[in-house]
Tab-separated table of C-alpha atoms and ligand atoms in Angstrom:
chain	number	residue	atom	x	y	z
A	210	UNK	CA	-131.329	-3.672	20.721
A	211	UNK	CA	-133.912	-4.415	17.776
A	212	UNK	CA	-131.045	-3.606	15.006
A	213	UNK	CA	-128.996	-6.089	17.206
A	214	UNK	CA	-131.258	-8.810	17.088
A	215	UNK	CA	-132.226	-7.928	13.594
A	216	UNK	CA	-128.395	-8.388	12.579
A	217	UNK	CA	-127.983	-11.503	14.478
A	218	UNK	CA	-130.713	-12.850	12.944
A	219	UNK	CA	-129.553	-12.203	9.285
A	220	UNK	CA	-125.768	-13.672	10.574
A	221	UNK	CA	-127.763	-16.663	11.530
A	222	UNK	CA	-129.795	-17.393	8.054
A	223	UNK	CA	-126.526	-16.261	6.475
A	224	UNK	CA	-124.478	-19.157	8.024
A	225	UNK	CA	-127.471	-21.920	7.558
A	226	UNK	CA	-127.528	-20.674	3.755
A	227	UNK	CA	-123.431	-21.298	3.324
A	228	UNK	CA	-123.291	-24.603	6.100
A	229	UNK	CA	-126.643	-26.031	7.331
A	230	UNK	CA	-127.646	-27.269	3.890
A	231	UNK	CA	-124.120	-29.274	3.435
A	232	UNK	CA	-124.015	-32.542	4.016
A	233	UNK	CA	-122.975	-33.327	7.662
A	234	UNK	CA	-120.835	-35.904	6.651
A	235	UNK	CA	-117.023	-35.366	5.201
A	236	UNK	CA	-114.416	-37.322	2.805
A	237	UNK	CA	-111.606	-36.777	5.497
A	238	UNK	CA	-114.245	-37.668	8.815
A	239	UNK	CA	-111.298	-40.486	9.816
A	240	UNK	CA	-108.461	-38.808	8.733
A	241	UNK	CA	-106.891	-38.660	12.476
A	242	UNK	CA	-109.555	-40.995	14.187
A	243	UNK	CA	-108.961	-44.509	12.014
A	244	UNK	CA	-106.682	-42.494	8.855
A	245	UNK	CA	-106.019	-46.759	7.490
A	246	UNK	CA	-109.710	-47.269	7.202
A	247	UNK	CA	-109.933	-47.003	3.471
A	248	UNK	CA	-106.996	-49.567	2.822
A	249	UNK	CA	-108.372	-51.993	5.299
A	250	UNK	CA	-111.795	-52.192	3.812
A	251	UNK	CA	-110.834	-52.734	0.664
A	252	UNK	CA	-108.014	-54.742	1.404
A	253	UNK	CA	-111.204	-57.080	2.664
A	254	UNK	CA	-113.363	-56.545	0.013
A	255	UNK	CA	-110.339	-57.297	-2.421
A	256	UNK	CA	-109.671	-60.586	-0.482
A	257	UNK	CA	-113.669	-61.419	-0.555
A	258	UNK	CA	-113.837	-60.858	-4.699
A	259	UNK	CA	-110.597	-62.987	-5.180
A	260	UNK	CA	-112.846	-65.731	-3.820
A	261	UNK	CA	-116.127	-65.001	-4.947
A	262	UNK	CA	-116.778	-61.830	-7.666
A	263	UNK	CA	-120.159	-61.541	-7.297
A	264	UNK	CA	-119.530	-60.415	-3.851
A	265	UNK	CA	-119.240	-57.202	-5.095
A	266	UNK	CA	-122.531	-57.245	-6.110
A	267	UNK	CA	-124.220	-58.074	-2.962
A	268	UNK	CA	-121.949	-55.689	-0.792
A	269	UNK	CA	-123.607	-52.667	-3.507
A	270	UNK	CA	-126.772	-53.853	-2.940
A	271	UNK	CA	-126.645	-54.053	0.764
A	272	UNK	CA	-125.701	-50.023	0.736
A	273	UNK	CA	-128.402	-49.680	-1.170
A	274	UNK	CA	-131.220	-51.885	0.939
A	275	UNK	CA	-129.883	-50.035	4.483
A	276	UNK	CA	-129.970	-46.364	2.654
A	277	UNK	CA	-133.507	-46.651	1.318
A	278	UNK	CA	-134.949	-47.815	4.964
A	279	UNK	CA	-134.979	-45.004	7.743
A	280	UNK	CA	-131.411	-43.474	6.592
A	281	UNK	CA	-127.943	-45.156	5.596
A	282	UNK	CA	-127.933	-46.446	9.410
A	283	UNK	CA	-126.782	-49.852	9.741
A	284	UNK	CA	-129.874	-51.370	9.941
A	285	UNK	CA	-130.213	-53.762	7.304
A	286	UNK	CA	-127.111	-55.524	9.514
A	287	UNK	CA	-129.059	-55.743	12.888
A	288	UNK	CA	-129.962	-59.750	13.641
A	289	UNK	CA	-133.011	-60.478	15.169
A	290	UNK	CA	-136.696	-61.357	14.476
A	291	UNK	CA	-137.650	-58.052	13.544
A	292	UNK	CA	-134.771	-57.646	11.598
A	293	UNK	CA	-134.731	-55.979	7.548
A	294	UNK	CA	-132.899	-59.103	7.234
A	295	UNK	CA	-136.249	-61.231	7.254
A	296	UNK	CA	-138.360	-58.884	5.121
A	297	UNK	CA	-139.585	-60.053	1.746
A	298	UNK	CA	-136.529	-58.071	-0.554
A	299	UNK	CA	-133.973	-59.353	1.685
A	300	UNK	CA	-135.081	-63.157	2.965
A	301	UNK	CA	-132.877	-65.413	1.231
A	302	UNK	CA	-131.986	-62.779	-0.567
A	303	UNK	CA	-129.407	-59.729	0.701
A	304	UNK	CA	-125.944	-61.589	1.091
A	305	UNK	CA	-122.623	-60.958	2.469
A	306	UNK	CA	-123.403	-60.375	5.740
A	307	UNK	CA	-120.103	-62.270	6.890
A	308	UNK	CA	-118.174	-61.157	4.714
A	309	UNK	CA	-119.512	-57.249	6.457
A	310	UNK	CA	-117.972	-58.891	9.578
A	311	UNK	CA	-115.180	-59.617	8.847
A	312	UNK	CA	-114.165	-56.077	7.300
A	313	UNK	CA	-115.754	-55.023	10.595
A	314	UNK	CA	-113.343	-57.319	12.996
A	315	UNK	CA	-110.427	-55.775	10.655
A	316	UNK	CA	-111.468	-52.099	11.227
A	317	UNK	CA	-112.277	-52.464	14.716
A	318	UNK	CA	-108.671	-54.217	15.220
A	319	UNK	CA	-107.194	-51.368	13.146
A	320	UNK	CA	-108.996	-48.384	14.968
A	321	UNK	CA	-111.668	-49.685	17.764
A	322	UNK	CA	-114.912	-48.108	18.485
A	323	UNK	CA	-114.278	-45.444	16.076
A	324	UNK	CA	-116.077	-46.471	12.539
A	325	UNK	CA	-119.585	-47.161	12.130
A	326	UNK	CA	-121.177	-50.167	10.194
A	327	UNK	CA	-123.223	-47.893	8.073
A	328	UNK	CA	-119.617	-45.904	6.912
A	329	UNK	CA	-118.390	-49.595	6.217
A	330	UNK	CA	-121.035	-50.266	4.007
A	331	UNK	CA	-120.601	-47.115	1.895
A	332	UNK	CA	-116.932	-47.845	1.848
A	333	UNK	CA	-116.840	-51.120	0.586
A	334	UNK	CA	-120.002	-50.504	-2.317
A	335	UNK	CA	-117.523	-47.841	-3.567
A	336	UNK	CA	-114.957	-50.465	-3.723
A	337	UNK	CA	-117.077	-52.956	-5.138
A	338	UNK	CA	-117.591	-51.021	-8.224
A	339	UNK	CA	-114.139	-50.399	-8.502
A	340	UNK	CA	-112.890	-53.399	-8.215
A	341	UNK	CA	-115.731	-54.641	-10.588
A	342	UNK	CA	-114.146	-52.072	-13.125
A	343	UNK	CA	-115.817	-48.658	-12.342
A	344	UNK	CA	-115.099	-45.056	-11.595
A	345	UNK	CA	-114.238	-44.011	-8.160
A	346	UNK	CA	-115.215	-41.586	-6.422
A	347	UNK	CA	-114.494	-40.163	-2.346
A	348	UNK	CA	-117.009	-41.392	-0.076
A	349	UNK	CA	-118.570	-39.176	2.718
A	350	UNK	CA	-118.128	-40.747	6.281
A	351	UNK	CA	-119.366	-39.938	9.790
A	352	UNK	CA	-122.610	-41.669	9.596
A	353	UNK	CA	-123.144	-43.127	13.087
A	354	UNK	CA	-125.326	-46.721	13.519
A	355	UNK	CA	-129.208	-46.774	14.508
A	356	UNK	CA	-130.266	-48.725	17.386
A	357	UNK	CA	-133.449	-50.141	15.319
A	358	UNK	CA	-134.310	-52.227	12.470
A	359	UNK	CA	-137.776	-51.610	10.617
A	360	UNK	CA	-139.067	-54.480	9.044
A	361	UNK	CA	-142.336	-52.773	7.860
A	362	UNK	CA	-140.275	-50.187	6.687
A	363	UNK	CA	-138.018	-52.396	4.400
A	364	UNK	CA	-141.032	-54.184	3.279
A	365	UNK	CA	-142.690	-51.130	1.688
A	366	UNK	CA	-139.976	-48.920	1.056
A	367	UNK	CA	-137.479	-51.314	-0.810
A	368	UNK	CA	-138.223	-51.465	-4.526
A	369	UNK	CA	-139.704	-54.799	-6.098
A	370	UNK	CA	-139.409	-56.187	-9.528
A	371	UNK	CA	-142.901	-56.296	-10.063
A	372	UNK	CA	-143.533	-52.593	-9.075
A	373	UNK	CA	-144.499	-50.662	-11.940
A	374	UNK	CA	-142.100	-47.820	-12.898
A	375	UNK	CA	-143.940	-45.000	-11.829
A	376	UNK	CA	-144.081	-47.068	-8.400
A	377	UNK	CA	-140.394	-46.914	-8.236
A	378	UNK	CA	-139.965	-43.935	-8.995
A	379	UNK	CA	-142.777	-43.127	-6.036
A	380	UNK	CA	-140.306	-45.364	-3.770
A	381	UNK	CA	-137.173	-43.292	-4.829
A	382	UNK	CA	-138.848	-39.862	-4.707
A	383	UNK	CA	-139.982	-40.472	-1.036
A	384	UNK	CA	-136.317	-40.817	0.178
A	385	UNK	CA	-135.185	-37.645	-2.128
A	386	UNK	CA	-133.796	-39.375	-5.573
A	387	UNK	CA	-135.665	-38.598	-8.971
A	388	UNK	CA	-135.704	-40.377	-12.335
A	389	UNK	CA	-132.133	-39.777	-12.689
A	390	UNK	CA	-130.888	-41.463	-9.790
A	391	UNK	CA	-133.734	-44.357	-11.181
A	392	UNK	CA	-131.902	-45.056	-14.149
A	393	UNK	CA	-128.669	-44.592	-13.100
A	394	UNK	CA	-129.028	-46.738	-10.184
A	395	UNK	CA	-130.567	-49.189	-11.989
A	396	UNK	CA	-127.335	-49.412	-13.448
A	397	UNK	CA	-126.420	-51.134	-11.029
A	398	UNK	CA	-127.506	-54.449	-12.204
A	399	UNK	CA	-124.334	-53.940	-14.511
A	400	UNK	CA	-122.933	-56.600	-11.883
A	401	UNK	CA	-124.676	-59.411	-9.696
A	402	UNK	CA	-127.347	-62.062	-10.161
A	403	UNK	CA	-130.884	-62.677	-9.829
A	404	UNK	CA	-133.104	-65.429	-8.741
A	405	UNK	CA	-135.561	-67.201	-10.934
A	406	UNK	CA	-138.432	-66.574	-8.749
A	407	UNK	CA	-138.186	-62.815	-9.166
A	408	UNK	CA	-138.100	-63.136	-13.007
A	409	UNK	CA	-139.959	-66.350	-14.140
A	410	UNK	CA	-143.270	-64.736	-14.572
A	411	UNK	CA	-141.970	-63.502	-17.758
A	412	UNK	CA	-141.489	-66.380	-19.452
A	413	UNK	CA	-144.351	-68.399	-19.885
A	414	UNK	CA	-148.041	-67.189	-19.321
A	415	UNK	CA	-147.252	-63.702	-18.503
A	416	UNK	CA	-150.136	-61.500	-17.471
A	417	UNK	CA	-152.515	-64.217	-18.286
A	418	UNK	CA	-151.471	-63.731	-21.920
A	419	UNK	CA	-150.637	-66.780	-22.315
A	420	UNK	CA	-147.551	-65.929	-24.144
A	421	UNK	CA	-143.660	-64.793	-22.353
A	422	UNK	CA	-143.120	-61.188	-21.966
A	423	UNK	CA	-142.930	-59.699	-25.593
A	424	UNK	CA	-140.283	-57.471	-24.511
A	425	UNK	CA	-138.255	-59.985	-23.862
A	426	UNK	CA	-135.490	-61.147	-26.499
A	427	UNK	CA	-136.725	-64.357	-27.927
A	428	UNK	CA	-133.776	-66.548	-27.718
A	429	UNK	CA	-133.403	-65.233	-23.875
A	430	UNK	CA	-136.787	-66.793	-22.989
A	431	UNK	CA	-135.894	-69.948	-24.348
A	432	UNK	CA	-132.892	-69.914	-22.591
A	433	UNK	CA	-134.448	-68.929	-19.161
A	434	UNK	CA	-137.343	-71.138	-19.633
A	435	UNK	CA	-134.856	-74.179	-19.779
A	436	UNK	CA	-132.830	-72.582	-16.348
A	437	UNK	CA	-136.144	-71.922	-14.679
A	438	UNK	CA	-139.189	-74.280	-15.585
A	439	UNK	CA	-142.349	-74.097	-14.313
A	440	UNK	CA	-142.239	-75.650	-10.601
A	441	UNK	CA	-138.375	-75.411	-10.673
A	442	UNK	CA	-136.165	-74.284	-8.002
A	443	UNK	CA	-136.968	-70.619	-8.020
A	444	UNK	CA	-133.233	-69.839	-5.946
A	445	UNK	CA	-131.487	-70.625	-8.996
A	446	UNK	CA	-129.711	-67.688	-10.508
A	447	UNK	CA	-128.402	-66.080	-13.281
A	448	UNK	CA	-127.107	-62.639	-14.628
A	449	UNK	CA	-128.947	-59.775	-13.809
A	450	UNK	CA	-126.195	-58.017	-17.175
A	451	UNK	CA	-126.337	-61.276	-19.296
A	452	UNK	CA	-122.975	-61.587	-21.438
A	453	UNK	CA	-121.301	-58.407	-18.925
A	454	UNK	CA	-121.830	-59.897	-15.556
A	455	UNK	CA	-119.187	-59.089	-13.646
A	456	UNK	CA	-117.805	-55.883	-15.122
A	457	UNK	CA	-118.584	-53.035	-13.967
A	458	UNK	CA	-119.835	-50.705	-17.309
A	459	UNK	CA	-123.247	-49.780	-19.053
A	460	UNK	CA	-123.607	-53.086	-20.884
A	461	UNK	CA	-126.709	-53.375	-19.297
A	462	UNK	CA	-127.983	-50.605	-20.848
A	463	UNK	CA	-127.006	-51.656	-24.166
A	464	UNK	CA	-128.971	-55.114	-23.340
A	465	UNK	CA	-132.238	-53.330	-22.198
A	466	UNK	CA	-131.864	-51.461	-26.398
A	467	UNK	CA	-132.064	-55.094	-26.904
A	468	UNK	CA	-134.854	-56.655	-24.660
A	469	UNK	CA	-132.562	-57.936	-22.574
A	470	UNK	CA	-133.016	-56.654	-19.536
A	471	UNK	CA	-133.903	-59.662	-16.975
A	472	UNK	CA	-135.762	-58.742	-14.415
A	473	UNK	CA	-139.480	-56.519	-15.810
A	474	UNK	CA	-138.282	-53.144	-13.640
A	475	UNK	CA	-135.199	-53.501	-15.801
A	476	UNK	CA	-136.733	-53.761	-19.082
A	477	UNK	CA	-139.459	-51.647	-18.068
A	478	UNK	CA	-136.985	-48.601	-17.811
A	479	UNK	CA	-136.959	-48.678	-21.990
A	480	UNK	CA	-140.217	-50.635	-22.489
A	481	UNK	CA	-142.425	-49.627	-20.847
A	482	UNK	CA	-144.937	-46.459	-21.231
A	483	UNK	CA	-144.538	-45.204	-17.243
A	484	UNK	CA	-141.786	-42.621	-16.690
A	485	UNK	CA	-143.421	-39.672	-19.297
A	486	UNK	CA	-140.335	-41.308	-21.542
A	487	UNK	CA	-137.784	-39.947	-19.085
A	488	UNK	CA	-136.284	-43.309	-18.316
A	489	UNK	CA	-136.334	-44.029	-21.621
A	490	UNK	CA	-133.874	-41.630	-23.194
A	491	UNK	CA	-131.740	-41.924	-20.049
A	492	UNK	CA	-131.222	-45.507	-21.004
A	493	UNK	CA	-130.506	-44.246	-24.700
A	494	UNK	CA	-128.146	-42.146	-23.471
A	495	UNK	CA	-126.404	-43.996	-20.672
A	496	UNK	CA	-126.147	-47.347	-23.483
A	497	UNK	CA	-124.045	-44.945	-26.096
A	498	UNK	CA	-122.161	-42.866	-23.246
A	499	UNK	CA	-120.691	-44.902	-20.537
A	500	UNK	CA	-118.362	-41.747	-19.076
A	501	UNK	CA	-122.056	-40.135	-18.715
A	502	UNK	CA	-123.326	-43.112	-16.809
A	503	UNK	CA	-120.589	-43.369	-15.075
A	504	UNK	CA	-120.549	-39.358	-13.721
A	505	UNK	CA	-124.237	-39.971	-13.535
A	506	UNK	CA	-123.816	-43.095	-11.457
A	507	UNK	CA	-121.376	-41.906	-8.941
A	508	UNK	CA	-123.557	-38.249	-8.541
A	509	UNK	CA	-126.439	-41.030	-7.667
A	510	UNK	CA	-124.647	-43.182	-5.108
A	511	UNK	CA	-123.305	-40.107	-3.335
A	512	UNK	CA	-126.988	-38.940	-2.849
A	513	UNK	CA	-128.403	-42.444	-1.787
A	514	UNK	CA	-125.289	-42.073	0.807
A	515	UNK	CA	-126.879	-39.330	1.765
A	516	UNK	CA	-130.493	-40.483	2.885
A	517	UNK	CA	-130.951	-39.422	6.652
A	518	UNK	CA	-127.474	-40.220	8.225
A	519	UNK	CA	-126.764	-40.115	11.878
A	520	UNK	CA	-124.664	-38.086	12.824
A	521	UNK	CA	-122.347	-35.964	15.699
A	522	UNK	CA	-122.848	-37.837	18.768
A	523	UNK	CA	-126.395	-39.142	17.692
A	524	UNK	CA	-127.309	-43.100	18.508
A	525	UNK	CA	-123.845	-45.157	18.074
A	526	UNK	CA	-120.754	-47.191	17.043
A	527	UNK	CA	-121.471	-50.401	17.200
A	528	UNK	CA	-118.839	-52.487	17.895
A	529	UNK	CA	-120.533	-55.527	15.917
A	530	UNK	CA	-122.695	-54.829	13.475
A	531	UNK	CA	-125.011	-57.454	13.918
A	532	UNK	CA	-126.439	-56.156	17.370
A	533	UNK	CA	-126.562	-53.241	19.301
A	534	UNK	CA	-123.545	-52.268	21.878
B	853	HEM	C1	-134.776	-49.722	-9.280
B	853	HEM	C2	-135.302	-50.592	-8.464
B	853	HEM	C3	-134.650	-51.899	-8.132
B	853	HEM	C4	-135.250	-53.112	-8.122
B	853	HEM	C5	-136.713	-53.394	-8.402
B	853	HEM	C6	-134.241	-54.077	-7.800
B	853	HEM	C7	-134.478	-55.420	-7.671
B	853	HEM	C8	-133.499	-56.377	-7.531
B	853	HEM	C9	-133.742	-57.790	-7.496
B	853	HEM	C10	-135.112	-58.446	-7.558
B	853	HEM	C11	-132.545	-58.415	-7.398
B	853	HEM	C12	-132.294	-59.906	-7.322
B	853	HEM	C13	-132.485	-60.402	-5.902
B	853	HEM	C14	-132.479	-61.911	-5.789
B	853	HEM	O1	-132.190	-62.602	-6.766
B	853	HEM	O2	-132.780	-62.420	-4.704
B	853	HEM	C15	-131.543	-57.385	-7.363
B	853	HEM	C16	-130.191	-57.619	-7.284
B	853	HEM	C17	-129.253	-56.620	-7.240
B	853	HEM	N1	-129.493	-55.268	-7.131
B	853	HEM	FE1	-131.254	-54.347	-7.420
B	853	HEM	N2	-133.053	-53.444	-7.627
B	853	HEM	C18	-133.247	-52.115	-7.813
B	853	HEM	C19	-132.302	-51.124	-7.673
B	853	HEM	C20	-130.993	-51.341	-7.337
B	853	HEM	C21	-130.053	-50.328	-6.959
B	853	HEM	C22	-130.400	-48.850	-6.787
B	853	HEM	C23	-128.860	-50.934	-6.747
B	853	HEM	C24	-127.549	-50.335	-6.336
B	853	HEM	C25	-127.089	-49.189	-6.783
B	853	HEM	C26	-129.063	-52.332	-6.993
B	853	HEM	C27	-128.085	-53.283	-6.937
B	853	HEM	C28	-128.298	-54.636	-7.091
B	853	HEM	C29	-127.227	-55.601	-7.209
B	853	HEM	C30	-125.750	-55.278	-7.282
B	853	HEM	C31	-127.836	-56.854	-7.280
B	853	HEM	C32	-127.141	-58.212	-7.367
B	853	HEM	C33	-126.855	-58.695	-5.965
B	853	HEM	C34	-126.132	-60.031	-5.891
B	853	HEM	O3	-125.754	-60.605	-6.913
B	853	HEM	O4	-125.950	-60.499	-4.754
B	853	HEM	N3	-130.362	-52.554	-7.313
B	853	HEM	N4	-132.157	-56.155	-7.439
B	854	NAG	C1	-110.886	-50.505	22.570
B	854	NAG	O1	-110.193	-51.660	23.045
B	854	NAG	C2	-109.614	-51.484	24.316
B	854	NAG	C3	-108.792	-52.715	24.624
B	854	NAG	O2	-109.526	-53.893	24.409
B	854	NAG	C4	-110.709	-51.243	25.339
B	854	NAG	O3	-110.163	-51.039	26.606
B	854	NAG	C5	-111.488	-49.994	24.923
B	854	NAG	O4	-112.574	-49.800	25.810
B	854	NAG	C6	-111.997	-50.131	23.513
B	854	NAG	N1	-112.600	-48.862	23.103
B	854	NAG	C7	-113.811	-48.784	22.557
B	854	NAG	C8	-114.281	-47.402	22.246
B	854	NAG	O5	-114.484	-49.747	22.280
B	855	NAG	C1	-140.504	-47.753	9.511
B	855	NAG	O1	-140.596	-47.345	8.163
B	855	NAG	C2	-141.867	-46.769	7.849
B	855	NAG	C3	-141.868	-46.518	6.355
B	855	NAG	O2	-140.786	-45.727	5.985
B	855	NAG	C4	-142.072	-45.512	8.671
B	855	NAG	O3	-143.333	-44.958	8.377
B	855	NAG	C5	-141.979	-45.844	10.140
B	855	NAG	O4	-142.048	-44.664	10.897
B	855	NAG	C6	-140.680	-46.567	10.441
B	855	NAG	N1	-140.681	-47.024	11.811
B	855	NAG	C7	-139.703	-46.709	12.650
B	855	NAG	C8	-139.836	-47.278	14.020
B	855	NAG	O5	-138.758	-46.012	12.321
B	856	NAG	C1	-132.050	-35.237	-10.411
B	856	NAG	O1	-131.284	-34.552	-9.455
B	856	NAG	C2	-129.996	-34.136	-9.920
B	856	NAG	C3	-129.301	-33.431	-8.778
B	856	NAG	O2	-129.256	-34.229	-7.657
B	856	NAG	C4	-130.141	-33.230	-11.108
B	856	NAG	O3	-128.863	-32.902	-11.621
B	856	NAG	C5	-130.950	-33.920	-12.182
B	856	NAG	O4	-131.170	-33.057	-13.270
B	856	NAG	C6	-132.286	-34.367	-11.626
B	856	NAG	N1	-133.001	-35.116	-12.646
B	856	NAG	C7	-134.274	-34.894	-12.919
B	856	NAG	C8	-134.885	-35.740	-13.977
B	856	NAG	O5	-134.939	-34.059	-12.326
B	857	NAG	C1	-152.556	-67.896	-18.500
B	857	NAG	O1	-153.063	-67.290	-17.343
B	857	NAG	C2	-154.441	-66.962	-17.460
B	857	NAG	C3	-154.834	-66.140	-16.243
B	857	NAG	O2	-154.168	-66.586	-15.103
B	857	NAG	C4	-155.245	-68.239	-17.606
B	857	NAG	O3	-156.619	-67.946	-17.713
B	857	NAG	C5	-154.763	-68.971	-18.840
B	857	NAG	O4	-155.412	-70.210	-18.947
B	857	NAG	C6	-153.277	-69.189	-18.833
B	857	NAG	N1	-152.843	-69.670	-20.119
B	857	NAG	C7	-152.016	-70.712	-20.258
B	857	NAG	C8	-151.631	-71.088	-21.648
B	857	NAG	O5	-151.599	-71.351	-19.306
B	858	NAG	C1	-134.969	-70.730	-1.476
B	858	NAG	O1	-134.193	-71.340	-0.469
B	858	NAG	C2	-134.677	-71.112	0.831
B	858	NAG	C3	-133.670	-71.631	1.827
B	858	NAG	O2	-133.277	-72.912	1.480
B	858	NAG	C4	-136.054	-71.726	0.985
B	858	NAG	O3	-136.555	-71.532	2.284
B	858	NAG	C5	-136.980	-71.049	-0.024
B	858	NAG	O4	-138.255	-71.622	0.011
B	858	NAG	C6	-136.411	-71.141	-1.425
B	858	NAG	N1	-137.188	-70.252	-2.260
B	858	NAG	C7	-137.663	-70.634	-3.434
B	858	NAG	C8	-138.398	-69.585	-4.204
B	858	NAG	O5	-137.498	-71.739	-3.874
B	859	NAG	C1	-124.784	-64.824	-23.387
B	859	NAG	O1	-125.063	-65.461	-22.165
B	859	NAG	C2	-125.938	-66.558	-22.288
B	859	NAG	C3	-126.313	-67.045	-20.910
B	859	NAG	O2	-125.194	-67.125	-20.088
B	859	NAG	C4	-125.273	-67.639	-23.153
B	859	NAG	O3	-126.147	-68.729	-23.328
B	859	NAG	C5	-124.944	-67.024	-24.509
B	859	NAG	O4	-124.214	-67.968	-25.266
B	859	NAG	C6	-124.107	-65.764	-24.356
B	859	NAG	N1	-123.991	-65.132	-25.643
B	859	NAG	C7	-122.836	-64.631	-26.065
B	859	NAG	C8	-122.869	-63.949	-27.390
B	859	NAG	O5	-121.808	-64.693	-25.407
């Protein structure tokens, strides 16, 4: 009886070693359920960068802003006013929310019922970057949608450009990711734009120095300082990968060799003293090898797909992803 349970036991740890430390989720999850899911999202998200290429950008970004609070869950899409949608990183901020419902009305009328919001998301920030120009790469699916939105949560957890480094890195360690995923990450600011507001600090008195950011090329600040004066409109954008902006490649890397980086967590990577260095030399290596980036890159967004999903029967498939079914 004791050898029995003893051998039962070590079948058990034996099967958690080889399964229960896999990922939960699967490349093929639809492949009898909804198997046109893949050509119908990015048949959308081809349609929504025909009209608008920087939409490619904010679709990324909004993978990125629902992963990093509670889980790749959906959440960042729930309406409401105690919605992520409101908190500081996001207000007026995170965009293409409609065009997320309409690849949602064209999944649900493919398949209904059967593919979750948070899976959409994943799907169509993989296409983004291919469509933008780079690598591919198959995305895990079977995350199922959380019933909550967390505010707080997206308030403290979500990076800010006016975090030091070693803050980010704090923010990506607590949800699993290292100074890899950091820098390659970061990278993806090779695409999308950036509002004065959340850069303009740099370019005329900054840290009471009285002087723009030093690391900041000098023909860049004059530019900027003419796009965003003092007392401007602080929506106004411009390229987050000046002279690159909508191509997907490591051309921002190159520009943060050459104090270009706009926002200060982007130039910060390479200029700044956080990081023990780390960040530095990744951005050395990722501006003169762009197939490492990219391998690097992909690696990275596979992992931040990866943060706490639902799964199995857990929570639900919301039939719109702006509420709760
Ligand atoms: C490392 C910490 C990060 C910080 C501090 C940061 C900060 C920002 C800020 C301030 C903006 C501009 C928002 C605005 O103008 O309203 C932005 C835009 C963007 N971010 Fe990040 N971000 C980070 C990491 C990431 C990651 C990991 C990704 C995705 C892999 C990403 C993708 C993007 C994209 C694509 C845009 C442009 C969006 C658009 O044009 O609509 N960012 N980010
Ligand atoms: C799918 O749509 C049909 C027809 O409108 C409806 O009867 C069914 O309940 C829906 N299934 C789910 C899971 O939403
Ligand atoms: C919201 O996020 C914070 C920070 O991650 C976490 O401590 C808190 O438990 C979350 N709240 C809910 C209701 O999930
Ligand atoms: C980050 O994690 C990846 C595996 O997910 C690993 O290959 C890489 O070496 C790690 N980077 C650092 C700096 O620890
Ligand atoms: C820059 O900011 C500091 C601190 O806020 C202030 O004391 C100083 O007068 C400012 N300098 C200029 C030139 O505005
Ligand atoms: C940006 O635009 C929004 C909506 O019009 C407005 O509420 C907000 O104050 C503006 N933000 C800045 C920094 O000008
Ligand atoms: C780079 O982009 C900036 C801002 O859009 C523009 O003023 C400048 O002429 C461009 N430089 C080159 C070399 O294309």
């Amino acid at each position: 009886m004791k050898k029995a349970c003893v051998f039962v036991a070590l079948l058990l740890v034996l099967f958690l070693s080889v399964f229960g430390v896999q990922s939960q989720l699967s490349t093929d999850f639809y492949s009898s359920s909804c198997p046109n899911v893949l050509k119908v999202v990015r048949r959308e998200v081809f349609k929504a960068l025909q009209t608008e290429m920087r939409m490619g950008a904010s679709l990324l970004r909004l993978h990125f802003h629902d992963c990093f609070v509670n889980g790749c869950d959906g959440s960042i899409l729930l309406d409401g006013s105690d919605s992520e949608k409101l908190a500081a990183p996001n207000l007026n901020s995170a965009r293409g929310f409609d065009v997320v419902d309409t690849i949602k009305t064209a999944v649900e009328n493919e398949c209904n019922g059967t593919v979750s919001c948070a899976d959409i998301l994943a799907i169509a920030a993989r296409d983004s970057v291919v469509l933008s120009g780079g690598n591919s790469w198959k995305v895990l699916l079977g995350r199922r949608d959380g019933l909550i939105a967390n505010q707080s949560g997206a308030n403290s957890g979500l990076p800010s450009p006016f975090d030091s480094i070693n803050t980010i890195i704090t923010k990506f360690n607590n949800v699993g990711l290292n100074v890899t995923d950091v820098v390659s990450l970061s990278g993806g600011h090779t695409i999308g734009r950036a509002r004065c507001v959340l850069f303009s600090n740099r370019l005329f008195n900054f840290s009471g120095t009285g002087a723009p950011d030093s690391t900041m090329d000098t023909d860049m600040v004059a530019d900027l300082q003419k796009l965003c004066p003092q007392n401007g409109d602080g929506n106004v954008t411009t390229a987050l990968d000046r002279n690159s902006t909508d191509v997907f490649d490591n051309h921002y890397f190159k520009n943060l060799l050459n104090n270009k980086g706009l926002l200060s967590s982007d130039q910060g990577l390479f200029s700044s003293a956080d990081g023990v260095a780390a960040t530095k030399s990744l951005v050395e290596s990722y501006s003169s090898d762009s197939s490492l980036f990219m391998t690097d890159f992909v690696n990275s967004m596979i992992k931040m797909g990866n943060i706490s999903p639902l799964t199995g029967s857990n929570e639900e498939i919301r039939k719109n992803c702006r509420v709760v079914n």
